[in-house]
């Protein structure tokens, strides 16, 4: 099953609707990395509220996604991780190192706004 | 909680025709003498100082109900109704402090009272008494076990429930202001408590939409590698829900332990004491901390 | 050479563990089956009255075990069974394959609390998610991992 990717302002938002297979996850990662370039996006939000399991493969794929989009100029934030899922992930010893996480879509957008604003200011200073 | 209780496997009682006949005779006798035997039993309960937490009227009422359920179990061979009754009874009497020995005691007394009445009835015919007892004893023992086990299971359930409640109370997750939680941990943390504490904190973060958590461990006397790693996991799990954890109150001993066992403190946001932790939290949340002027002179009498 | 390692996180295993007669078998041949296996596992946990947290731990463990089958043995199966040791209700998950087997079992399941212990099979992690962990591996013949989670 494919995950719809919405474009909103400078951001791409991918809302996972149901359990994903490994192939679906890889496809999502590749699609997002490609579209970040196509739309010159500054941020990516992956909403995982519907995921009831995040195992080592899912975590690794999301981590790779975040690192790859960062190299292409967009910050990724994972939103909607369920408390039980967060608990199982840490018990399993999985870390989303270097990847931002937020409670939900609203928080994720707020996080990206704050990052992008700060980034923008840096660029202005460099230009001036 | 279906399924969590201890299950006891009872071998089905195979009843041949003669046993059934004997049990029918037995039940008819016990039914005939219901009033007298019931009173006898209640009297023996009082004499043995069992169920002292209950009034004589209550004892008599319960004795009647148990007696009738007992006869039904003897008659039908099905202990389901008795099981249900035993559970209800236990639910009612456990909060009043009735002990296991009392419940076992009253069931054994009933067995004795009924056996004596059988001796009295059949004392002229030993052979018949023998047959009657052959039918009566296994059935009576099975009933005694059912009632006792029902009571013990109910007690275990109550104890488990209380333990759970105590554990929850021992680590309160306190919302102090919008988006800020305080988690003061007092006492020894074992893996089970660490697990429970993490679950509670994660729920708290979700419900309160918390962005910052101050976890104060001033009251934690000691920490080993396992517990330290649990705390690191807790901090990471909170981050996955978008909350930053500030750890405060690390004693010099614990700080040394953490360094010795190689816990990566760089991943932990630590501040000396709870006050400092709250100030740091407010800074993160974007609040400005203003000095408070307290007019002590005006307040003094 | 066959290697067998048992790790029990909940004290000595009680002798009288009885498995329910009903057993769910999920054949594992592709990553689609990984999802099916963990969903069946969660369903069973919920049916037996497990909390959402524990059901998630069980589903995650199944996901890891099923993925190992797909990655290293290509095909195999996951068996799910309810269990009872007289005092507790449990779920037993068995992951079985006829793959290449594991060379160094103790190494494969090592790794205290770090991200990826041993061979990166995630077995160390699965060990932490469940109460009892048992693995038997025979080079060239296959691997069987049996894990149990007791209901809290």
Coordinates of C-alpha atoms in Angstrom, one line a residue:
Chain A
X1 CA 0.0 0.0 0.0
X2 CA 1.3 3.5 -0.8
X3 CA 1.4 6.3 1.6
X4 CA -0.1 9.6 0.4
X5 CA 2.4 12.5 0.5
X6 CA 0.9 16.0 0.8
X7 CA 2.7 19.2 0.1
X8 CA 2.0 22.0 2.4
X9 CA 3.9 25.2 2.2
X10 CA 7.6 24.3 2.4
X11 CA 6.9 20.9 3.9
X12 CA 6.0 17.4 2.8
X13 CA 3.6 15.5 5.0
X14 CA 3.3 11.7 4.8
X15 CA 0.5 10.2 6.8
X16 CA 0.8 6.4 7.3
X17 CA -2.7 5.0 7.3
X18 CA -2.1 1.3 8.2
X19 CA 0.5 -1.3 8.9
X20 CA 3.3 -1.2 6.3
X21 CA 5.4 -3.9 4.9
X22 CA 9.2 -3.5 4.6
X23 CA 8.8 -2.8 0.9
X24 CA 6.1 -0.1 1.6
X25 CA 8.5 1.6 4.0
X26 CA 11.4 1.6 1.6
X27 CA 9.1 3.0 -1.1
X28 CA 8.0 5.7 1.2
X29 CA 11.6 6.6 2.1
X30 CA 12.6 6.8 -1.6
X31 CA 9.6 8.8 -2.6
X32 CA 10.1 11.4 0.2
X33 CA 13.8 11.7 -0.6
X34 CA 13.0 12.3 -4.2
X35 CA 10.2 14.8 -3.6
X36 CA 12.2 16.9 -1.2
X37 CA 14.4 17.7 -4.2
X38 CA 11.5 18.1 -6.6
X39 CA 9.6 20.6 -4.4
X40 CA 12.7 22.1 -2.7
X41 CA 11.0 21.3 0.6
X42 CA 12.5 22.5 3.9
X43 CA 10.9 20.0 6.1
X44 CA 9.3 16.5 6.2
X45 CA 6.7 15.2 8.6
X46 CA 6.1 11.5 8.8
X47 CA 3.0 10.7 10.8
X48 CA 3.2 7.2 12.3
X49 CA 0.1 7.4 14.5
X50 CA -1.3 4.4 12.7
X51 CA 1.7 2.2 13.2
X52 CA 1.2 -0.3 16.1
X53 CA 4.7 -1.7 15.8
X54 CA 8.0 0.0 15.0
X55 CA 10.6 -2.8 14.8
X56 CA 14.3 -2.5 13.9
X57 CA 13.6 -2.3 10.2
X58 CA 11.1 0.5 10.5
X59 CA 13.4 2.5 12.9
X60 CA 16.4 2.0 10.6
X61 CA 14.4 3.1 7.5
X62 CA 13.0 6.2 9.2
X63 CA 16.5 7.1 10.5
X64 CA 18.0 6.7 7.0
X65 CA 15.1 8.8 5.6
X66 CA 15.9 11.6 8.1
X67 CA 19.6 11.5 7.4
X68 CA 19.1 11.4 3.6
X69 CA 16.5 14.3 3.6
X70 CA 18.9 16.4 5.8
X71 CA 21.6 15.9 3.2
X72 CA 19.1 17.3 0.7
X73 CA 18.3 20.3 2.8
X74 CA 15.2 19.2 4.7
X75 CA 14.7 18.5 8.3
X76 CA 12.5 15.4 9.1
X77 CA 10.3 15.0 12.2
X78 CA 8.5 11.8 13.2
X79 CA 5.2 12.5 14.8
X80 CA 2.5 10.4 16.5
X81 CA 4.6 7.6 18.0
X82 CA 2.3 5.8 20.4
X83 CA 3.4 5.5 24.1
X84 CA 3.3 1.7 23.9
X85 CA 5.3 1.8 20.7
X86 CA 7.9 4.2 22.2
X87 CA 8.2 1.9 25.1
X88 CA 8.7 -1.2 23.0
X89 CA 11.3 0.6 20.8
X90 CA 13.4 1.5 23.8
X91 CA 13.0 -2.0 25.3
X92 CA 14.3 -3.4 22.1
X93 CA 17.2 -1.1 22.3
X94 CA 16.3 1.0 19.2
X95 CA 17.1 4.7 19.1
X96 CA 16.0 7.3 16.6
X97 CA 19.4 8.9 16.8
X98 CA 19.6 12.4 15.4
X99 CA 16.0 12.3 14.3
X100 CA 13.5 14.8 15.7
X101 CA 10.2 13.5 17.2
X102 CA 7.0 15.4 18.2
X103 CA 3.7 14.4 19.8
X104 CA 1.5 15.0 16.8
X105 CA 1.2 16.8 13.5
X106 CA 0.5 20.2 15.1
X107 CA 3.7 19.9 17.3
X108 CA 5.6 18.7 14.3
X109 CA 4.7 21.7 12.2
X110 CA 5.6 24.0 15.2
X111 CA 8.9 22.3 15.5
X112 CA 9.7 22.7 11.8
X113 CA 8.6 26.3 11.8
X114 CA 11.0 27.1 14.6
X115 CA 13.9 25.3 12.9
X116 CA 13.3 26.8 9.5
X117 CA 12.9 30.3 11.0
X118 CA 16.2 29.9 12.8
X119 CA 17.8 28.5 9.6
X120 CA 16.5 31.4 7.6
X121 CA 18.0 33.9 10.1
X122 CA 21.4 32.3 9.8
X123 CA 21.3 32.6 6.0
X124 CA 20.3 36.3 6.2
X125 CA 23.2 36.9 8.4
X126 CA 25.6 35.1 6.1
X127 CA 24.2 37.0 3.1
X128 CA 24.5 40.4 4.9
Chain B
X1 CA -9.3 -9.9 34.5
X2 CA -10.4 -13.1 32.8
X3 CA -7.9 -15.8 32.7
X4 CA -5.5 -14.4 35.2
X5 CA -6.7 -16.4 38.1
X6 CA -5.2 -19.7 39.2
X7 CA -6.9 -22.5 37.6
X8 CA -7.4 -25.8 39.3
X9 CA -7.9 -28.8 37.3
X10 CA -10.4 -31.2 38.8
X11 CA -10.6 -34.7 37.6
X12 CA -14.1 -35.3 36.6
X13 CA -16.0 -37.4 39.1
X14 CA -17.2 -40.5 37.4
X15 CA -20.4 -41.5 38.9
X16 CA -21.8 -45.0 38.5
X17 CA -25.4 -45.8 39.1
X18 CA -24.9 -47.0 42.7
X19 CA -23.0 -43.8 43.6
X20 CA -25.7 -41.6 42.2
X21 CA -28.3 -43.6 44.1
X22 CA -26.4 -43.2 47.3
X23 CA -25.9 -39.5 46.8
X24 CA -29.7 -39.1 46.2
X25 CA -30.4 -40.8 49.4
X26 CA -27.8 -38.7 51.2
X27 CA -29.1 -35.4 49.8
X28 CA -32.7 -36.4 50.8
X29 CA -31.5 -36.9 54.3
X30 CA -29.6 -33.6 54.5
X31 CA -32.5 -31.8 53.0
X32 CA -34.9 -33.3 55.5
X33 CA -32.6 -32.2 58.4
X34 CA -31.7 -28.8 56.9
X35 CA -32.9 -26.6 59.7
X36 CA -31.3 -28.6 62.5
X37 CA -28.0 -29.2 60.7
X38 CA -27.7 -25.6 59.6
X39 CA -28.2 -24.4 63.1
X40 CA -25.7 -27.0 64.4
X41 CA -23.1 -25.8 61.9
X42 CA -23.6 -22.1 62.7
X43 CA -23.3 -23.0 66.4
X44 CA -20.0 -24.8 65.8
X45 CA -18.7 -21.8 63.8
X46 CA -19.4 -19.5 66.7
X47 CA -17.9 -21.9 69.2
X48 CA -14.7 -22.2 67.1
X49 CA -14.5 -18.4 67.1
X50 CA -14.5 -18.3 63.3
X51 CA -15.9 -15.4 61.2
X52 CA -15.8 -13.2 64.3
X53 CA -15.9 -10.1 62.0
X54 CA -19.5 -11.0 61.2
X55 CA -22.6 -10.8 63.3
X56 CA -24.4 -14.0 64.2
X57 CA -27.3 -13.1 61.8
X58 CA -24.8 -12.7 59.0
X59 CA -23.1 -16.0 59.8
X60 CA -26.5 -17.7 59.8
X61 CA -27.5 -16.2 56.5
X62 CA -24.2 -17.1 54.8
X63 CA -24.4 -20.6 56.4
X64 CA -27.8 -21.1 54.9
X65 CA -26.6 -20.1 51.4
X66 CA -23.5 -22.2 51.6
X67 CA -25.6 -25.2 52.9
X68 CA -28.0 -25.0 50.0
X69 CA -25.3 -24.6 47.4
X70 CA -23.5 -27.5 49.0
X71 CA -26.5 -29.8 48.7
X72 CA -27.0 -28.7 45.1
X73 CA -23.3 -29.5 44.3
X74 CA -23.7 -33.0 46.0
X75 CA -26.9 -33.6 44.1
X76 CA -25.9 -32.4 40.6
X77 CA -22.2 -33.0 40.8
X78 CA -21.7 -29.6 39.2
X79 CA -19.7 -27.1 41.3
X80 CA -20.3 -24.1 39.1
X81 CA -23.0 -22.5 41.1
X82 CA -21.0 -23.1 44.3
X83 CA -17.9 -21.6 42.6
X84 CA -19.7 -18.5 41.8
X85 CA -21.2 -18.2 45.2
X86 CA -17.7 -18.8 46.8
X87 CA -16.3 -16.0 44.7
X88 CA -19.1 -13.6 45.7
X89 CA -18.8 -14.6 49.3
X90 CA -15.0 -14.0 49.2
X91 CA -15.5 -10.6 47.6
X92 CA -17.8 -9.6 50.4
X93 CA -15.8 -10.9 53.3
X94 CA -12.2 -10.2 52.3
X95 CA -12.6 -6.4 52.9
X96 CA -13.8 -7.3 56.4
X97 CA -10.6 -9.1 57.3
X98 CA -11.8 -12.7 57.1
X99 CA -8.7 -14.9 57.0
X100 CA -8.0 -18.0 54.9
X101 CA -8.0 -20.3 57.9
X102 CA -11.5 -19.2 58.9
X103 CA -12.9 -20.0 55.4
X104 CA -11.2 -23.4 55.3
X105 CA -12.3 -23.9 58.9
X106 CA -16.0 -23.4 58.3
X107 CA -16.0 -25.6 55.3
X108 CA -14.3 -28.4 57.2
X109 CA -16.8 -27.9 60.1
X110 CA -19.7 -28.3 57.7
X111 CA -18.2 -31.5 56.4
X112 CA -17.9 -32.8 60.0
X113 CA -21.4 -31.8 61.0
X114 CA -22.8 -33.6 57.9
X115 CA -20.6 -36.6 58.4
X116 CA -21.7 -36.9 62.1
X117 CA -25.4 -36.8 61.1
X118 CA -24.6 -39.6 58.6
X119 CA -23.0 -41.7 61.3
X120 CA -26.0 -41.1 63.5
X121 CA -28.4 -42.2 60.8
X122 CA -26.5 -45.3 59.7
X123 CA -24.8 -46.4 62.9
X124 CA -26.9 -49.7 62.9
X125 CA -25.8 -50.5 59.4
X126 CA -22.1 -50.3 59.0
X127 CA -22.0 -51.6 55.5
X128 CA -24.5 -49.0 54.3
X129 CA -22.6 -46.3 56.2
X130 CA -19.4 -47.4 54.3
X131 CA -21.1 -47.0 51.0
X132 CA -22.6 -43.7 51.9
X133 CA -19.2 -42.4 53.0
X134 CA -17.6 -43.6 49.8
X135 CA -20.0 -41.5 47.9
X136 CA -19.9 -38.5 50.3
X137 CA -16.2 -38.1 51.0
X138 CA -14.9 -37.3 47.5
X139 CA -17.8 -35.0 46.8
X140 CA -17.4 -33.2 50.1
X141 CA -13.6 -32.9 49.7
X142 CA -14.1 -31.5 46.2
X143 CA -16.5 -28.9 47.5
X144 CA -14.1 -28.0 50.4
X145 CA -11.3 -27.4 47.9
X146 CA -13.5 -25.4 45.5
X147 CA -14.6 -23.0 48.3
X148 CA -11.1 -22.6 49.7
X149 CA -9.4 -22.1 46.4
X150 CA -12.0 -19.6 45.4
X151 CA -11.3 -17.6 48.5
X152 CA -7.5 -17.8 48.0
X153 CA -7.8 -16.7 44.4
X154 CA -9.9 -13.8 45.3
X155 CA -7.4 -12.8 47.9
X156 CA -4.6 -13.0 45.4
X157 CA -6.5 -10.8 43.1
X158 CA -7.1 -8.2 45.7
X159 CA -3.4 -8.3 46.7
X160 CA -2.3 -7.9 43.1
X161 CA -4.7 -5.0 42.7
X162 CA -3.4 -3.3 45.9
X163 CA 0.3 -3.8 44.8
X164 CA -0.5 -2.2 41.5
X165 CA -2.2 0.8 43.2
X166 CA 0.7 1.2 45.6
X167 CA 3.2 1.2 42.8
X168 CA 1.3 3.8 40.9
X169 CA 1.1 6.0 44.0
X170 CA 4.8 5.6 44.6
X171 CA 5.7 7.5 41.4
X172 CA 3.3 10.4 40.8
X173 CA 3.5 12.2 37.5
X174 CA 2.6 15.8 38.4
X175 CA 1.6 18.4 35.9
X176 CA 2.9 21.6 37.5
X177 CA 2.1 24.0 34.7
X178 CA 1.1 23.8 31.1
X179 CA 3.3 21.4 29.2
X180 CA 5.6 20.7 32.2
X181 CA 5.6 17.5 34.2
X182 CA 7.5 16.7 37.4
X183 CA 8.3 13.1 38.2
X184 CA 9.9 12.8 41.7
X185 CA 11.2 9.3 42.2
X186 CA 11.7 8.1 45.8
X187 CA 13.1 4.8 46.8
X188 CA 14.8 1.9 45.1
X189 CA 14.1 1.4 41.4
X190 CA 14.0 -2.2 40.3
X191 CA 13.5 -3.2 36.6
X192 CA 9.8 -3.8 37.2
X193 CA 9.3 -0.3 38.8
X194 CA 11.4 1.3 36.1
X195 CA 9.1 -0.3 33.5
X196 CA 6.0 0.8 35.2
X197 CA 7.4 4.3 35.8
X198 CA 8.2 4.7 32.1
X199 CA 4.7 3.6 31.1
X200 CA 3.1 6.0 33.5
X201 CA 5.4 8.9 32.3
X202 CA 4.6 8.2 28.7
X203 CA 0.9 8.2 29.3
X204 CA 1.3 11.5 31.3
X205 CA 3.2 13.1 28.5
X206 CA 0.4 12.2 26.0
X207 CA -2.4 13.3 28.2
X208 CA -0.8 16.6 29.3
X209 CA 0.9 17.2 25.9
X210 CA 4.0 17.8 28.0
X211 CA 7.1 19.2 26.3
X212 CA 9.4 19.1 29.3
X213 CA 9.7 16.6 32.2
X214 CA 11.8 17.2 35.3
X215 CA 12.7 13.8 36.7
X216 CA 14.1 14.3 40.2
X217 CA 16.0 11.4 41.6
X218 CA 17.2 13.0 44.9
X219 CA 15.3 10.3 46.7
X220 CA 16.9 7.4 44.9
X221 CA 19.5 5.9 47.2
X222 CA 21.5 3.8 44.8
X223 CA 21.8 2.9 41.2
X224 CA 23.4 0.1 39.3
X225 CA 24.1 -0.4 35.6
X226 CA 20.7 -2.0 34.9
X227 CA 18.7 0.7 36.5
X228 CA 20.9 3.5 35.0
X229 CA 20.2 2.0 31.6
X230 CA 16.5 1.9 32.3
X231 CA 16.6 5.6 33.1
X232 CA 18.4 6.2 29.8
X233 CA 15.7 4.3 28.0
X234 CA 13.0 6.3 29.8
X235 CA 14.6 9.5 28.7
X236 CA 14.7 8.3 25.1
X237 CA 11.1 7.0 25.1
X238 CA 10.0 10.4 26.4
X239 CA 11.9 12.1 23.6
X240 CA 10.1 9.9 21.0
X241 CA 6.9 11.5 22.2
X242 CA 8.5 14.9 21.7
X243 CA 9.3 15.6 25.4
X244 CA 12.7 16.6 26.8
X245 CA 13.6 15.1 30.2
X246 CA 15.8 17.0 32.6
X247 CA 17.3 14.8 35.3
X248 CA 17.9 16.5 38.6
X249 CA 19.2 15.4 42.0
X250 CA 22.0 13.1 40.9
X251 CA 24.0 12.5 44.1
X252 CA 27.8 12.4 43.9
X253 CA 27.7 8.7 44.5
X254 CA 25.3 8.0 41.7
X255 CA 27.1 10.4 39.4
X256 CA 30.3 8.4 40.0
X257 CA 28.5 5.1 39.4
X258 CA 27.2 6.4 36.1
X259 CA 30.6 7.5 35.0
X260 CA 32.2 4.3 36.1
X261 CA 29.8 2.0 34.2
X262 CA 30.1 4.2 31.2
X263 CA 26.5 5.6 30.9
X264 CA 26.5 8.2 28.2
X265 CA 25.6 11.3 30.2
X266 CA 26.0 13.4 27.1
X267 CA 22.6 12.2 26.1
X268 CA 21.1 13.2 29.4
X269 CA 20.1 16.7 30.2
X270 CA 21.1 17.1 33.9
X271 CA 20.7 20.0 36.3
X272 CA 21.9 20.0 39.9
X273 CA 18.6 20.3 41.9
X274 CA 14.9 20.4 41.2
X275 CA 14.7 24.2 41.5
X276 CA 17.3 24.5 38.8
X277 CA 15.6 21.9 36.8
X278 CA 12.3 23.8 36.8
X279 CA 14.1 27.0 35.8
X280 CA 15.7 25.2 32.9
X281 CA 12.4 23.7 32.0
X282 CA 10.8 27.1 31.9
X283 CA 13.6 28.4 29.8
X284 CA 13.0 25.6 27.3
X285 CA 9.3 26.3 27.3
X286 CA 10.0 30.0 26.6
X287 CA 8.8 31.4 29.9
X288 CA 10.7 34.3 31.4
X289 CA 11.5 33.7 35.1
X290 CA 10.9 37.0 36.9
X291 CA 12.2 37.6 40.4
X292 CA 9.5 37.4 43.0
X293 CA 9.4 40.2 45.6
X294 CA 7.9 38.9 48.8
X295 CA 6.8 41.6 51.2
X296 CA 7.6 39.8 54.4
X297 CA 7.2 42.9 56.6
X298 CA 3.6 43.4 55.6
X299 CA 2.7 39.8 56.2
X300 CA 4.2 39.7 59.7
X301 CA 1.7 40.1 62.5
Chain C
X1 CA 26.9 -29.1 16.0
X2 CA 23.7 -28.1 17.8
X3 CA 23.7 -25.3 20.2
X4 CA 20.9 -24.6 22.7
X5 CA 20.7 -21.6 25.0
X6 CA 17.9 -20.7 27.4
X7 CA 17.6 -17.3 29.1
X8 CA 14.9 -16.9 31.7
X9 CA 14.2 -13.4 32.9
X10 CA 11.6 -14.5 35.4
X11 CA 13.3 -16.9 37.7
X12 CA 13.2 -20.7 37.4
X13 CA 10.8 -22.0 34.8
X14 CA 7.9 -23.8 36.6
X15 CA 7.6 -27.3 35.5
X16 CA 3.9 -27.4 34.8
X17 CA 3.7 -25.1 31.8
X18 CA 0.7 -26.3 29.8
X19 CA 0.2 -25.2 26.2
X20 CA -3.2 -24.6 24.9
X21 CA -4.3 -27.1 22.4
X22 CA -5.2 -24.5 19.8
X23 CA -2.1 -23.3 17.9
X24 CA -1.9 -20.6 15.3
X25 CA 0.6 -21.3 12.5
X26 CA 1.6 -18.4 10.3
X27 CA 3.9 -19.4 7.3
X28 CA 6.6 -16.9 6.7
X29 CA 7.8 -16.5 3.2
X30 CA 7.8 -12.7 2.5
X31 CA 7.7 -9.4 4.3
X32 CA 3.9 -9.4 3.9
X33 CA 3.8 -12.4 6.3
X34 CA 5.8 -10.5 8.9
X35 CA 2.9 -8.1 9.2
X36 CA 0.4 -10.9 9.3
X37 CA 2.3 -12.8 12.0
X38 CA 2.6 -9.8 14.4
X39 CA -1.1 -8.9 13.9
X40 CA -2.1 -12.4 14.8
X41 CA 0.1 -12.2 17.8
X42 CA -1.3 -8.9 19.0
X43 CA -4.8 -10.3 18.5
X44 CA -4.1 -13.3 20.7
X45 CA -2.5 -11.1 23.4
X46 CA -5.6 -8.9 23.4
X47 CA -7.9 -12.0 23.5
X48 CA -6.0 -13.2 26.6
X49 CA -6.4 -9.9 28.3
X50 CA -2.9 -8.5 28.0
X51 CA -2.4 -4.7 28.3
X52 CA -1.8 -2.6 25.2
X53 CA 1.8 -2.2 26.2
X54 CA 2.5 -5.9 26.6
X55 CA 0.6 -6.7 23.4
X56 CA 2.9 -4.2 21.6
X57 CA 6.0 -5.8 23.1
X58 CA 4.8 -9.2 21.9
X59 CA 3.9 -8.0 18.4
X60 CA 7.3 -6.3 18.1
X61 CA 9.2 -9.4 19.2
X62 CA 7.2 -11.4 16.6
X63 CA 8.1 -8.9 13.9
X64 CA 11.8 -9.2 14.7
X65 CA 11.7 -13.0 14.7
X66 CA 9.7 -13.2 11.5
X67 CA 12.1 -10.8 9.8
X68 CA 15.1 -12.9 10.7
X69 CA 13.4 -15.8 8.9
X70 CA 12.8 -13.8 5.8
X71 CA 16.3 -12.4 5.8
X72 CA 18.4 -15.4 6.7
X73 CA 16.3 -18.5 6.0
X74 CA 13.9 -17.2 3.2
X75 CA 11.1 -19.4 4.6
X76 CA 9.8 -20.7 7.9
X77 CA 6.9 -20.4 10.2
X78 CA 5.7 -18.6 13.4
X79 CA 3.7 -20.6 15.9
X80 CA 1.5 -18.8 18.5
X81 CA 0.1 -20.7 21.5
X82 CA -1.6 -19.6 24.7
X83 CA 0.0 -21.2 27.8
X84 CA -0.6 -21.6 31.5
X85 CA 1.7 -22.6 34.3
X86 CA -1.0 -22.9 36.9
X87 CA -0.6 -19.4 38.2
X88 CA -0.1 -17.3 35.1
X89 CA -1.4 -17.0 31.6
X90 CA 1.3 -16.7 28.9
X91 CA 1.9 -16.6 25.2
X92 CA 4.5 -18.8 23.6
X93 CA 5.9 -17.7 20.2
X94 CA 8.0 -20.2 18.2
X95 CA 9.9 -19.1 15.1
X96 CA 11.2 -22.0 13.1
X97 CA 13.2 -22.3 9.9
X98 CA 15.3 -24.7 8.0
X99 CA 17.8 -22.1 7.1
X100 CA 21.6 -22.0 7.4
X101 CA 21.6 -21.9 11.3
X102 CA 23.7 -19.6 13.5
X103 CA 27.4 -20.2 13.9
X104 CA 27.9 -18.6 17.3
X105 CA 24.7 -18.6 19.3
X106 CA 25.9 -17.0 22.5
X107 CA 27.4 -14.2 20.4
X108 CA 24.2 -13.8 18.5
X109 CA 22.1 -13.2 21.5
X110 CA 24.7 -11.2 23.4
X111 CA 24.5 -7.4 23.9
X112 CA 23.3 -6.1 27.2
X113 CA 21.5 -2.8 26.6
X114 CA 23.3 -1.6 23.5
X115 CA 21.5 -1.0 20.2
X116 CA 22.6 -4.0 18.3
X117 CA 24.2 -6.8 20.2
X118 CA 25.9 -9.7 18.5
X119 CA 25.2 -10.3 14.9
X120 CA 22.6 -7.6 14.5
X121 CA 19.8 -10.2 14.4
X122 CA 17.9 -8.3 17.0
X123 CA 17.9 -11.4 19.1
X124 CA 19.3 -9.5 22.1
X125 CA 16.4 -7.1 21.8
X126 CA 13.8 -9.8 21.6
X127 CA 15.3 -11.3 24.7
X128 CA 14.5 -8.1 26.6
X129 CA 11.0 -7.9 25.2
X130 CA 10.0 -11.3 26.5
X131 CA 10.3 -13.2 29.8
X132 CA 11.7 -16.5 28.6
X133 CA 14.0 -16.9 25.6
X134 CA 15.2 -20.2 24.2
X135 CA 17.1 -20.8 21.0
X136 CA 18.3 -24.0 19.3
X137 CA 20.4 -23.8 16.2
X138 CA 22.0 -26.4 14.1
X139 CA 24.4 -25.4 11.3
X140 CA 23.0 -26.2 7.9
X141 CA 19.7 -27.5 9.5
X142 CA 17.9 -24.5 10.8
X143 CA 17.1 -22.4 13.9
X144 CA 14.2 -22.5 16.3
X145 CA 13.6 -19.6 18.7
X146 CA 10.9 -20.0 21.4
X147 CA 9.9 -17.0 23.5
X148 CA 7.3 -16.7 26.3
X149 CA 5.7 -13.6 27.7
X150 CA 3.7 -14.0 31.0
X151 CA 0.8 -11.8 31.4
X152 CA 1.3 -9.2 34.1

